[in-house]
Short mmCIF file of C-alpha atoms and ligand atoms in Angstrom, two decimals:
data_model
loop_
_atom_site.label_atom_id
_atom_site.label_comp_id
_atom_site.label_asym_id
_atom_site.label_seq_id
_atom_site.Cartn_x
_atom_site.Cartn_y
_atom_site.Cartn_z
CA UNK L 1 0.00 0.00 0.00
CA UNK L 2 1.56 3.28 -0.99
CA UNK L 3 1.43 6.31 1.20
CA UNK L 4 0.19 9.06 -1.12
CA UNK L 5 1.89 12.41 -0.65
CA UNK L 6 0.08 15.76 -0.39
CA UNK L 7 1.65 16.83 -3.67
CA UNK L 8 0.56 15.40 -7.03
CA UNK L 9 1.83 11.92 -7.98
CA UNK L 10 5.23 11.40 -9.57
CA UNK L 11 5.46 8.42 -11.96
CA UNK L 12 8.61 7.07 -13.58
CA UNK L 13 9.24 4.58 -16.38
CA UNK L 14 12.36 2.44 -16.22
CA UNK L 15 13.89 -0.43 -18.16
CA UNK L 16 16.62 -1.41 -20.57
CA UNK L 17 17.13 -0.41 -24.17
CA UNK L 18 14.25 -0.95 -26.58
CA UNK L 19 11.68 -1.64 -23.87
CA UNK L 20 9.33 1.06 -25.17
CA UNK L 21 9.54 3.55 -22.30
CA UNK L 22 9.16 6.60 -24.48
CA UNK L 23 6.07 5.23 -26.27
CA UNK L 24 4.49 4.15 -23.00
CA UNK L 25 5.27 7.48 -21.32
CA UNK L 26 3.41 9.31 -24.09
CA UNK L 27 0.51 6.85 -24.12
CA UNK L 28 0.03 7.15 -20.37
CA UNK L 29 0.12 10.95 -20.54
CA UNK L 30 -2.51 10.88 -23.31
CA UNK L 31 -4.73 8.53 -21.37
CA UNK L 32 -4.46 10.59 -18.18
CA UNK L 33 -5.22 13.74 -20.20
CA UNK L 34 -8.35 12.04 -21.57
CA UNK L 35 -9.33 11.32 -17.96
CA UNK L 36 -8.94 15.03 -17.18
CA UNK L 37 -5.46 14.84 -15.62
CA UNK L 38 -2.86 16.98 -17.39
CA UNK L 39 0.70 15.78 -16.85
CA UNK L 40 4.15 17.20 -17.21
CA UNK L 41 6.11 14.70 -19.33
CA UNK L 42 9.84 14.78 -18.83
CA UNK L 43 12.92 12.59 -19.20
CA UNK L 44 16.36 11.76 -17.88
CA UNK L 45 19.06 12.56 -18.40
CA UNK L 46 17.62 15.99 -19.09
CA UNK L 47 14.30 17.60 -18.29
CA UNK L 48 15.59 21.09 -17.40
CA UNK L 49 17.82 23.43 -19.41
CA UNK L 50 20.99 22.70 -17.43
CA UNK L 51 20.27 18.97 -17.25
CA UNK L 52 19.77 18.89 -21.03
CA UNK L 53 23.27 20.38 -21.38
CA UNK L 54 24.63 17.58 -19.19
CA UNK L 55 22.64 15.08 -21.30
CA UNK L 56 24.41 16.29 -24.43
CA UNK L 57 27.76 15.78 -22.69
CA UNK L 58 26.82 12.32 -21.39
CA UNK L 59 25.42 10.99 -24.65
CA UNK L 60 27.90 12.62 -27.04
CA UNK L 61 30.21 9.60 -26.99
CA UNK L 62 33.30 11.77 -27.40
CA UNK L 63 34.90 10.43 -24.23
CA UNK L 64 34.19 6.70 -24.24
CA UNK L 65 36.70 5.73 -21.54
CA UNK L 66 35.28 7.69 -18.60
CA UNK L 67 34.37 5.63 -15.55
CA UNK L 68 31.04 4.69 -14.03
CA UNK L 69 31.62 6.95 -11.01
CA UNK L 70 32.22 10.02 -13.19
CA UNK L 71 29.03 9.17 -15.07
CA UNK L 72 27.17 8.72 -11.78
CA UNK L 73 28.11 12.20 -10.61
CA UNK L 74 27.05 13.75 -13.92
CA UNK L 75 23.71 11.90 -13.90
CA UNK L 76 23.20 13.09 -10.31
CA UNK L 77 24.08 16.69 -11.18
CA UNK L 78 21.53 16.55 -13.98
CA UNK L 79 18.98 14.90 -11.67
CA UNK L 80 19.21 17.43 -8.87
CA UNK L 81 18.67 20.27 -11.36
CA UNK L 82 15.79 18.38 -13.03
CA UNK L 83 14.09 17.78 -9.67
CA UNK L 84 14.62 21.33 -8.44
CA UNK L 85 13.71 23.17 -11.63
CA UNK L 86 11.06 20.96 -13.23
CA UNK L 87 9.69 18.10 -11.16
CA UNK L 88 9.14 19.58 -7.70
CA UNK L 89 7.62 22.88 -8.89
CA UNK L 90 5.10 20.95 -11.03
CA UNK L 91 4.19 18.50 -8.26
CA UNK L 92 3.79 21.28 -5.74
CA UNK L 93 1.51 23.13 -8.19
CA UNK L 94 -0.68 20.00 -8.30
CA UNK L 95 0.43 18.67 -11.68
CA UNK L 96 1.21 15.02 -12.18
CA UNK L 97 4.71 14.34 -13.52
CA UNK L 98 5.80 11.37 -15.66
CA UNK L 99 9.51 10.90 -16.25
CA UNK L 100 11.05 8.64 -18.90
CA UNK L 101 13.85 7.27 -16.61
CA UNK L 102 14.89 8.50 -13.18
CA UNK L 103 17.06 7.33 -10.28
CA UNK L 104 16.62 3.56 -10.81
CA UNK L 105 18.54 3.93 -14.08
CA UNK L 106 21.61 5.00 -12.10
CA UNK L 107 21.28 1.96 -9.80
CA UNK L 108 20.93 -0.36 -12.81
CA UNK L 109 23.37 1.17 -15.34
CA UNK L 110 26.12 2.62 -13.13
CA UNK L 111 25.46 0.17 -10.26
CA UNK L 112 24.39 -3.32 -11.30
CA UNK L 113 25.98 -3.15 -14.77
CA UNK L 114 28.68 -0.53 -14.13
CA UNK L 115 30.08 -1.75 -10.82
CA UNK L 116 29.49 1.22 -8.51
CA UNK L 117 28.42 -0.30 -5.16
CA UNK L 118 24.71 -0.02 -4.40
CA UNK L 119 25.39 1.45 -0.95
CA UNK L 120 27.50 4.22 -2.50
CA UNK L 121 24.72 5.10 -4.93
CA UNK L 122 22.12 5.03 -2.16
CA UNK L 123 24.24 7.37 -0.02
CA UNK L 124 24.84 9.76 -2.92
CA UNK L 125 21.11 9.80 -3.68
CA UNK L 126 20.33 10.51 -0.03
CA UNK L 127 22.87 13.35 0.17
CA UNK L 128 21.61 14.99 -3.03
CA UNK L 129 17.86 14.30 -2.99
CA UNK L 130 17.02 13.17 0.55
CA UNK L 131 14.08 10.77 0.52
CA UNK L 132 12.55 12.17 -2.68
CA UNK L 133 11.38 9.27 -4.84
CA UNK L 134 8.62 8.41 -7.31
CA UNK L 135 5.21 7.34 -6.03
CA UNK L 136 4.99 4.74 -8.78
CA UNK L 137 7.71 3.27 -10.97
CA UNK L 138 6.77 1.18 -13.97
CA UNK L 139 9.67 -1.03 -14.97
CA UNK L 140 9.31 -2.38 -18.49
CA UNK L 141 10.91 -5.80 -18.62
CA UNK L 142 12.27 -7.44 -21.74
CA UNK L 143 14.90 -10.10 -22.50
CA UNK L 144 17.99 -8.19 -23.68
CA UNK L 145 18.09 -10.02 -27.03
CA UNK L 146 14.66 -8.63 -27.88
CA UNK L 147 15.41 -5.17 -26.51
CA UNK L 148 18.67 -4.86 -28.42
CA UNK L 149 17.06 -6.07 -31.64
CA UNK L 150 14.23 -3.59 -31.19
CA UNK L 151 16.68 -0.80 -30.50
CA UNK L 152 18.48 -1.69 -33.71
CA UNK L 153 21.65 -2.26 -31.75
CA UNK L 154 22.76 -5.55 -33.25
CA UNK L 155 26.16 -5.28 -34.88
CA UNK L 156 26.48 -6.77 -38.34
CA UNK L 157 30.25 -6.72 -38.80
CA UNK L 158 31.89 -10.06 -39.59
CA UNK L 159 34.98 -10.04 -37.35
CA UNK L 160 34.55 -9.72 -33.61
CA UNK L 161 30.80 -9.56 -33.86
CA UNK L 162 30.23 -12.50 -31.54
CA UNK L 163 32.49 -11.19 -28.82
CA UNK L 164 30.93 -7.75 -28.99
CA UNK L 165 27.47 -9.22 -29.00
CA UNK L 166 28.23 -11.39 -25.99
CA UNK L 167 29.65 -8.47 -24.07
CA UNK L 168 26.64 -6.40 -24.96
CA UNK L 169 24.29 -9.17 -23.90
CA UNK L 170 26.10 -9.74 -20.58
CA UNK L 171 25.95 -6.02 -19.83
CA UNK L 172 22.27 -5.83 -20.70
CA UNK L 173 21.51 -8.97 -18.72
CA UNK L 174 23.19 -7.36 -15.67
CA UNK L 175 21.04 -4.29 -16.26
CA UNK L 176 17.90 -6.39 -16.37
CA UNK L 177 18.86 -8.17 -13.14
CA UNK L 178 19.50 -4.76 -11.59
CA UNK L 179 16.02 -3.55 -12.48
CA UNK L 180 14.52 -6.84 -11.20
CA UNK L 181 16.35 -6.45 -7.88
CA UNK L 182 15.09 -2.88 -7.42
CA UNK L 183 11.50 -3.90 -8.24
CA UNK L 184 11.68 -6.80 -5.79
CA UNK L 185 13.24 -4.71 -3.01
CA UNK L 186 10.77 -1.84 -3.43
CA UNK L 187 7.55 -3.61 -4.34
CA UNK L 188 5.40 -0.84 -2.85
CA UNK L 189 6.78 1.62 -5.40
CA UNK L 190 7.60 -0.55 -8.41
CA UNK L 191 5.54 -2.60 -10.86
CA UNK L 192 7.40 -4.91 -13.23
CA UNK L 193 5.57 -5.21 -16.55
CA UNK L 194 6.33 -7.68 -19.35
CA UNK L 195 7.16 -5.45 -22.33
CA UNK L 196 7.31 -8.19 -24.96
CA UNK L 197 3.71 -7.66 -26.11
CA UNK L 198 2.39 -5.06 -28.53
CA UNK L 199 2.47 -1.39 -27.45
CA UNK L 200 -1.30 -1.53 -26.83
CA UNK L 201 -1.01 -4.66 -24.70
CA UNK L 202 1.76 -3.12 -22.62
CA UNK L 203 -0.23 0.15 -22.33
CA UNK L 204 -3.20 -1.81 -20.95
CA UNK L 205 -0.99 -3.27 -18.19
CA UNK L 206 0.47 0.16 -17.47
CA UNK L 207 -3.01 1.66 -17.17
CA UNK L 208 -4.15 -1.14 -14.86
CA UNK L 209 -1.16 -0.43 -12.59
CA UNK L 210 -1.87 3.32 -12.54
CA UNK L 211 -5.53 2.68 -11.76
CA UNK L 212 -4.78 0.22 -8.98
CA UNK L 213 -1.89 2.09 -7.40
CA UNK L 214 -2.83 5.76 -7.89
CA UNK L 215 -6.22 6.57 -9.39
CA UNK L 216 -8.17 4.42 -6.95
CA UNK L 217 -6.55 6.37 -4.12
CA UNK L 218 -6.86 9.94 -5.42
CA UNK L 219 -10.26 9.76 -6.96
P1 TYD U 301 18.33 7.75 -24.22
O1 TYD U 301 18.67 8.12 -25.61
O2 TYD U 301 17.34 8.60 -23.50
O3 TYD U 301 17.97 6.20 -24.18
P2 TYD U 301 16.67 5.41 -23.73
O4 TYD U 301 15.70 5.59 -24.84
O5 TYD U 301 17.17 4.01 -23.58
O6 TYD U 301 16.20 6.00 -22.42
O7 TYD U 301 19.70 7.69 -23.43
C1 TYD U 301 19.78 7.58 -22.09
C2 TYD U 301 20.93 6.65 -21.78
O8 TYD U 301 21.50 7.01 -20.52
C3 TYD U 301 20.49 5.21 -21.69
O9 TYD U 301 21.45 4.36 -22.30
C4 TYD U 301 20.50 4.94 -20.19
C5 TYD U 301 21.56 5.88 -19.69
N1 TYD U 301 21.37 6.31 -18.28
C6 TYD U 301 22.30 5.91 -17.33
O10 TYD U 301 23.26 5.19 -17.67
N2 TYD U 301 22.14 6.32 -16.04
C7 TYD U 301 21.11 7.13 -15.64
O11 TYD U 301 21.00 7.48 -14.45
C8 TYD U 301 20.16 7.54 -16.64
C9 TYD U 301 19.01 8.44 -16.26
C10 TYD U 301 20.34 7.11 -17.94
#
């Protein structure tokens, strides 16, 4: 049973590559709008002007050898600005917020797959954001082979393709296990949804979760 805050609800979508987070984020916002609930739709990394600058730096790929801890600190810098400038003001004004990725991505990518200890990430989160967390997190779950294929990430080169593919799969499998572990440890906040179906099928599961976990308690 979640403890609903006085502010409006904050929903996040999480999951690996190709799981359909962006599509589902938009579909949920549309469905809530049709029910008379306007939402702020945002994303990470990014979601505020300064955080979008950090996003460009993080995703540019110019510096491929940086470490997971350096990435962690940049994602956190972006997150604290995103929360301060975009998320909290909207929630406090009574608007629902849906974010395409949030803090669980750091625990899965930089933690479970990247090797930064979970306790370190938890302490950094606490120092920077206190106990601020989503009211509902929808984790879209997909076997990495399907996610990578959907994301068009399969490499076609002849030499070294298998090794690269294996490394990619191992990394993405660690990511998936990371998201599973978070969902299991925080079952009151997280719902794990099978994302292998069609977008409409997945959207129906997402809507059922939002109805059960949030709408039945605010309406
Ligand atoms: P993006 O293009 O938004 O990808 P996706 O559609 O998969 O969300 O790129 C975001 C990338 O940043 C994605 O690979 C996940 C990664 N990421 C982290 O590694 N840590 C984080 O804390 C966040 C928010 C994202």
